[in-house]
């Protein structure tokens, strides 16, 4: 039996990881400060039966040191999520994500805790996905120009010749290119963990989640994912508003699959250090996702394609699942249409906003 500390353990992904570990017969300790971006202030934390819970901030070294006592592995989920497109949020993102990670790593080193560390990273570290030009091969498009977006030209062209590009699967060794504040903090978390691992010898696994969805996802908040925003609109009888032309390709992965990936990394017979895409392996467009949710509601209004855009968004990010399958032993199991039908009527997590 293993005792696993989960930071952010009362949150969306952390709660599902806790349930999966408990179901497998392991002990779980949750550390969470119930940040209002993910929790309603008057709500009890979602603590599965049998789990220990410590209310505290991962940026508080004394709290972290106490939470680490006796643990065999650490699952680091605590973070402020979302785009982080407003520069006024930059200090909060850096504090919660990077300082929080730094304090956790410091206390792991100070207490000489021997566990392996599995941490939540994100597809956002890639920026735009992988693209191929028929003439110039694999290329890296720059940020899309406002003038092109205003004109409805959403596909990034070849940066050398301007030709149309083909989107390909993004492997873990693709160059990092964070395009917003949140992305920059997640990449920095990976770098901090790599430095910690080199100094201490503690193996670190970084799981790069793609578009996670599922029951108990936060709703009605700037930090919620697009699936949650669409589901909340449909539940209120409103049409989902699909930005651009709806053709943006993403990999929507169910939270139960994400939890299983964490369990595999935490409990593997030997540590599996490095970065792994945690994805379904079946790319879908944002428009497809909106229509799947709408179909599950039956009489709900059809999605509206607005042509609006956000400068922090990228066009296509489609993951290569091969390394996670080969090294981690992870393959997603949840069917997209079945998962979206469940999600359309699943309870979402109330929050109190920023």
PDB file of N, CA, C and O in Angstrom, residues 188-228:
ATOM      1  N   UNK A 188       7.674  26.691 -17.080  1.00  0.00           N
ATOM      2  CA  UNK A 188       8.634  26.955 -16.018  1.00  0.00           C
ATOM      3  C   UNK A 188       8.532  25.887 -14.929  1.00  0.00           C
ATOM      4  O   UNK A 188       9.553  25.469 -14.365  1.00  0.00           O
ATOM      5  N   UNK A 189       7.328  25.417 -14.623  1.00  0.00           N
ATOM      6  CA  UNK A 189       7.175  24.327 -13.672  1.00  0.00           C
ATOM      7  C   UNK A 189       7.986  23.105 -14.115  1.00  0.00           C
ATOM      8  O   UNK A 189       8.654  22.461 -13.303  1.00  0.00           O
ATOM      9  N   UNK A 190       7.897  22.780 -15.394  1.00  0.00           N
ATOM     10  CA  UNK A 190       8.670  21.640 -15.900  1.00  0.00           C
ATOM     11  C   UNK A 190      10.167  21.875 -15.724  1.00  0.00           C
ATOM     12  O   UNK A 190      10.907  20.974 -15.313  1.00  0.00           O
ATOM     13  N   UNK A 191      10.623  23.092 -16.039  1.00  0.00           N
ATOM     14  CA  UNK A 191      12.051  23.388 -15.920  1.00  0.00           C
ATOM     15  C   UNK A 191      12.513  23.313 -14.460  1.00  0.00           C
ATOM     16  O   UNK A 191      13.599  22.793 -14.164  1.00  0.00           O
ATOM     17  N   UNK A 192      11.702  23.849 -13.553  1.00  0.00           N
ATOM     18  CA  UNK A 192      12.049  23.772 -12.133  1.00  0.00           C
ATOM     19  C   UNK A 192      12.148  22.316 -11.678  1.00  0.00           C
ATOM     20  O   UNK A 192      13.072  21.941 -10.948  1.00  0.00           O
ATOM     21  N   UNK A 193      11.199  21.505 -12.101  1.00  0.00           N
ATOM     22  CA  UNK A 193      11.197  20.099 -11.696  1.00  0.00           C
ATOM     23  C   UNK A 193      12.392  19.348 -12.273  1.00  0.00           C
ATOM     24  O   UNK A 193      12.967  18.474 -11.617  1.00  0.00           O
ATOM     25  N   UNK A 194      12.773  19.688 -13.507  1.00  0.00           N
ATOM     26  CA  UNK A 194      13.942  19.044 -14.106  1.00  0.00           C
ATOM     27  C   UNK A 194      15.209  19.403 -13.329  1.00  0.00           C
ATOM     28  O   UNK A 194      16.074  18.548 -13.084  1.00  0.00           O
ATOM     29  N   UNK A 195      15.338  20.679 -12.945  1.00  0.00           N
ATOM     30  CA  UNK A 195      16.503  21.098 -12.153  1.00  0.00           C
ATOM     31  C   UNK A 195      16.526  20.386 -10.807  1.00  0.00           C
ATOM     32  O   UNK A 195      17.577  19.915 -10.342  1.00  0.00           O
ATOM     33  N   UNK A 196      15.372  20.300 -10.166  1.00  0.00           N
ATOM     34  CA  UNK A 196      15.250  19.590  -8.887  1.00  0.00           C
ATOM     35  C   UNK A 196      15.674  18.129  -9.042  1.00  0.00           C
ATOM     36  O   UNK A 196      16.408  17.579  -8.215  1.00  0.00           O
ATOM     37  N   UNK A 197      15.220  17.484 -10.109  1.00  0.00           N
ATOM     38  CA  UNK A 197      15.533  16.078 -10.319  1.00  0.00           C
ATOM     39  C   UNK A 197      17.032  15.862 -10.514  1.00  0.00           C
ATOM     40  O   UNK A 197      17.613  14.910  -9.974  1.00  0.00           O
ATOM     41  N   UNK A 198      17.660  16.755 -11.266  1.00  0.00           N
ATOM     42  CA  UNK A 198      19.105  16.629 -11.461  1.00  0.00           C
ATOM     43  C   UNK A 198      19.866  16.798 -10.147  1.00  0.00           C
ATOM     44  O   UNK A 198      20.866  16.130  -9.900  1.00  0.00           O
ATOM     45  N   UNK A 199      19.397  17.714  -9.303  1.00  0.00           N
ATOM     46  CA  UNK A 199      20.093  17.989  -8.031  1.00  0.00           C
ATOM     47  C   UNK A 199      19.892  16.873  -7.009  1.00  0.00           C
ATOM     48  O   UNK A 199      20.789  16.574  -6.227  1.00  0.00           O
ATOM     49  N   UNK A 200      18.708  16.273  -6.988  1.00  0.00           N
ATOM     50  CA  UNK A 200      18.346  15.343  -5.916  1.00  0.00           C
ATOM     51  C   UNK A 200      18.304  13.885  -6.336  1.00  0.00           C
ATOM     52  O   UNK A 200      18.328  12.993  -5.479  1.00  0.00           O
ATOM     53  N   UNK A 201      18.170  13.634  -7.629  1.00  0.00           N
ATOM     54  CA  UNK A 201      17.996  12.266  -8.089  1.00  0.00           C
ATOM     55  C   UNK A 201      16.579  11.757  -7.995  1.00  0.00           C
ATOM     56  O   UNK A 201      16.306  10.604  -8.343  1.00  0.00           O
ATOM     57  N   UNK A 202      15.638  12.593  -7.529  1.00  0.00           N
ATOM     58  CA  UNK A 202      14.231  12.185  -7.454  1.00  0.00           C
ATOM     59  C   UNK A 202      13.627  12.248  -8.858  1.00  0.00           C
ATOM     60  O   UNK A 202      13.656  13.303  -9.497  1.00  0.00           O
ATOM     61  N   UNK A 203      13.091  11.151  -9.369  1.00  0.00           N
ATOM     62  CA  UNK A 203      12.527  11.169 -10.726  1.00  0.00           C
ATOM     63  C   UNK A 203      11.234  11.973 -10.787  1.00  0.00           C
ATOM     64  O   UNK A 203      10.408  11.908  -9.873  1.00  0.00           O
ATOM     65  N   UNK A 204      11.075  12.732 -11.861  1.00  0.00           N
ATOM     66  CA  UNK A 204       9.892  13.572 -12.048  1.00  0.00           C
ATOM     67  C   UNK A 204       9.235  13.225 -13.374  1.00  0.00           C
ATOM     68  O   UNK A 204       9.895  13.167 -14.418  1.00  0.00           O
ATOM     69  N   UNK A 205       7.930  13.013 -13.322  1.00  0.00           N
ATOM     70  CA  UNK A 205       7.118  12.781 -14.512  1.00  0.00           C
ATOM     71  C   UNK A 205       6.218  13.995 -14.715  1.00  0.00           C
ATOM     72  O   UNK A 205       5.497  14.387 -13.800  1.00  0.00           O
ATOM     73  N   UNK A 206       6.266  14.584 -15.908  1.00  0.00           N
ATOM     74  CA  UNK A 206       5.387  15.714 -16.239  1.00  0.00           C
ATOM     75  C   UNK A 206       4.346  15.243 -17.246  1.00  0.00           C
ATOM     76  O   UNK A 206       4.693  14.823 -18.355  1.00  0.00           O
ATOM     77  N   UNK A 207       3.088  15.286 -16.837  1.00  0.00           N
ATOM     78  CA  UNK A 207       1.994  14.845 -17.692  1.00  0.00           C
ATOM     79  C   UNK A 207       1.372  16.056 -18.367  1.00  0.00           C
ATOM     80  O   UNK A 207       0.784  16.916 -17.702  1.00  0.00           O
ATOM     81  N   UNK A 208       1.526  16.154 -19.669  1.00  0.00           N
ATOM     82  CA  UNK A 208       1.012  17.290 -20.436  1.00  0.00           C
ATOM     83  C   UNK A 208      -0.427  17.001 -20.848  1.00  0.00           C
ATOM     84  O   UNK A 208      -0.697  16.370 -21.872  1.00  0.00           O
ATOM     85  N   UNK A 209      -1.352  17.480 -20.015  1.00  0.00           N
ATOM     86  CA  UNK A 209      -2.770  17.252 -20.276  1.00  0.00           C
ATOM     87  C   UNK A 209      -3.197  18.034 -21.520  1.00  0.00           C
ATOM     88  O   UNK A 209      -2.830  19.196 -21.690  1.00  0.00           O
ATOM     89  N   UNK A 210      -4.031  17.381 -22.310  1.00  0.00           N
ATOM     90  CA  UNK A 210      -4.662  18.108 -23.410  1.00  0.00           C
ATOM     91  C   UNK A 210      -6.029  18.578 -22.906  1.00  0.00           C
ATOM     92  O   UNK A 210      -6.151  18.880 -21.729  1.00  0.00           O
ATOM     93  N   UNK A 211      -7.020  18.749 -23.706  1.00  0.00           N
ATOM     94  CA  UNK A 211      -8.259  19.407 -23.258  1.00  0.00           C
ATOM     95  C   UNK A 211      -9.086  18.467 -22.395  1.00  0.00           C
ATOM     96  O   UNK A 211      -9.835  17.634 -22.917  1.00  0.00           O
ATOM     97  N   UNK A 212      -8.931  18.608 -21.078  1.00  0.00           N
ATOM     98  CA  UNK A 212      -9.588  17.707 -20.134  1.00  0.00           C
ATOM     99  C   UNK A 212     -11.047  18.130 -19.940  1.00  0.00           C
ATOM    100  O   UNK A 212     -11.352  19.316 -19.820  1.00  0.00           O
ATOM    101  N   UNK A 213     -11.933  17.152 -19.870  1.00  0.00           N
ATOM    102  CA  UNK A 213     -13.338  17.423 -19.576  1.00  0.00           C
ATOM    103  C   UNK A 213     -13.867  16.283 -18.717  1.00  0.00           C
ATOM    104  O   UNK A 213     -13.260  15.215 -18.621  1.00  0.00           O
ATOM    105  N   UNK A 214     -15.015  16.512 -18.081  1.00  0.00           N
ATOM    106  CA  UNK A 214     -15.634  15.452 -17.308  1.00  0.00           C
ATOM    107  C   UNK A 214     -16.391  15.997 -16.110  1.00  0.00           C
ATOM    108  O   UNK A 214     -16.418  17.209 -15.863  1.00  0.00           O
ATOM    109  N   UNK A 215     -17.040  15.118 -15.360  1.00  0.00           N
ATOM    110  CA  UNK A 215     -17.835  15.541 -14.202  1.00  0.00           C
ATOM    111  C   UNK A 215     -17.007  16.331 -13.195  1.00  0.00           C
ATOM    112  O   UNK A 215     -15.831  16.059 -12.990  1.00  0.00           O
ATOM    113  N   UNK A 216     -17.659  17.313 -12.591  1.00  0.00           N
ATOM    114  CA  UNK A 216     -17.104  18.169 -11.540  1.00  0.00           C
ATOM    115  C   UNK A 216     -16.093  19.190 -12.065  1.00  0.00           C
ATOM    116  O   UNK A 216     -15.312  19.759 -11.303  1.00  0.00           O
ATOM    117  N   UNK A 217     -16.123  19.440 -13.358  1.00  0.00           N
ATOM    118  CA  UNK A 217     -15.276  20.483 -13.927  1.00  0.00           C
ATOM    119  C   UNK A 217     -15.792  21.840 -13.454  1.00  0.00           C
ATOM    120  O   UNK A 217     -17.001  22.042 -13.312  1.00  0.00           O
ATOM    121  N   UNK A 218     -14.914  22.822 -13.186  1.00  0.00           N
ATOM    122  CA  UNK A 218     -15.401  24.156 -12.792  1.00  0.00           C
ATOM    123  C   UNK A 218     -16.239  24.794 -13.885  1.00  0.00           C
ATOM    124  O   UNK A 218     -15.998  24.604 -15.073  1.00  0.00           O
ATOM    125  N   UNK A 219     -17.234  25.562 -13.473  1.00  0.00           N
ATOM    126  CA  UNK A 219     -18.118  26.207 -14.450  1.00  0.00           C
ATOM    127  C   UNK A 219     -18.114  27.716 -14.235  1.00  0.00           C
ATOM    128  O   UNK A 219     -17.723  28.213 -13.175  1.00  0.00           O
ATOM    129  N   UNK A 220     -18.572  28.439 -15.269  1.00  0.00           N
ATOM    130  CA  UNK A 220     -18.849  29.881 -15.168  1.00  0.00           C
ATOM    131  C   UNK A 220     -17.696  30.666 -14.563  1.00  0.00           C
ATOM    132  O   UNK A 220     -17.867  31.452 -13.631  1.00  0.00           O
ATOM    133  N   UNK A 221     -16.499  30.447 -15.080  1.00  0.00           N
ATOM    134  CA  UNK A 221     -15.332  31.150 -14.594  1.00  0.00           C
ATOM    135  C   UNK A 221     -14.385  31.379 -15.760  1.00  0.00           C
ATOM    136  O   UNK A 221     -14.347  30.564 -16.691  1.00  0.00           O
ATOM    137  N   UNK A 222     -13.616  32.464 -15.755  1.00  0.00           N
ATOM    138  CA  UNK A 222     -12.643  32.676 -16.829  1.00  0.00           C
ATOM    139  C   UNK A 222     -11.596  31.569 -16.921  1.00  0.00           C
ATOM    140  O   UNK A 222     -10.915  31.451 -17.925  1.00  0.00           O
ATOM    141  N   UNK A 223     -11.492  30.745 -15.865  1.00  0.00           N
ATOM    142  CA  UNK A 223     -10.475  29.706 -15.844  1.00  0.00           C
ATOM    143  C   UNK A 223     -11.014  28.359 -16.320  1.00  0.00           C
ATOM    144  O   UNK A 223     -10.267  27.389 -16.377  1.00  0.00           O
ATOM    145  N   UNK A 224     -12.298  28.274 -16.643  1.00  0.00           N
ATOM    146  CA  UNK A 224     -12.891  27.024 -17.087  1.00  0.00           C
ATOM    147  C   UNK A 224     -12.474  26.728 -18.525  1.00  0.00           C
ATOM    148  O   UNK A 224     -12.192  27.623 -19.313  1.00  0.00           O
ATOM    149  N   UNK A 225     -12.471  25.445 -18.881  1.00  0.00           N
ATOM    150  CA  UNK A 225     -12.186  25.045 -20.249  1.00  0.00           C
ATOM    151  C   UNK A 225     -13.387  25.275 -21.149  1.00  0.00           C
ATOM    152  O   UNK A 225     -14.520  25.483 -20.691  1.00  0.00           O
ATOM    153  N   UNK A 226     -13.133  25.186 -22.452  1.00  0.00           N
ATOM    154  CA  UNK A 226     -14.199  25.481 -23.416  1.00  0.00           C
ATOM    155  C   UNK A 226     -15.340  24.483 -23.286  1.00  0.00           C
ATOM    156  O   UNK A 226     -16.516  24.845 -23.458  1.00  0.00           O
ATOM    157  N   UNK A 227     -15.053  23.227 -22.966  1.00  0.00           N
ATOM    158  CA  UNK A 227     -16.126  22.247 -22.804  1.00  0.00           C
ATOM    159  C   UNK A 227     -17.060  22.648 -21.665  1.00  0.00           C
ATOM    160  O   UNK A 227     -18.289  22.542 -21.782  1.00  0.00           O
ATOM    161  N   UNK A 228     -16.503  23.125 -20.570  1.00  0.00           N
ATOM    162  CA  UNK A 228     -17.318  23.565 -19.440  1.00  0.00           C
ATOM    163  C   UNK A 228     -18.155  24.786 -19.802  1.00  0.00           C
ATOM    164  O   UNK A 228     -19.330  24.886 -19.428  1.00  0.00           O
TER     165      UNK A 228
END
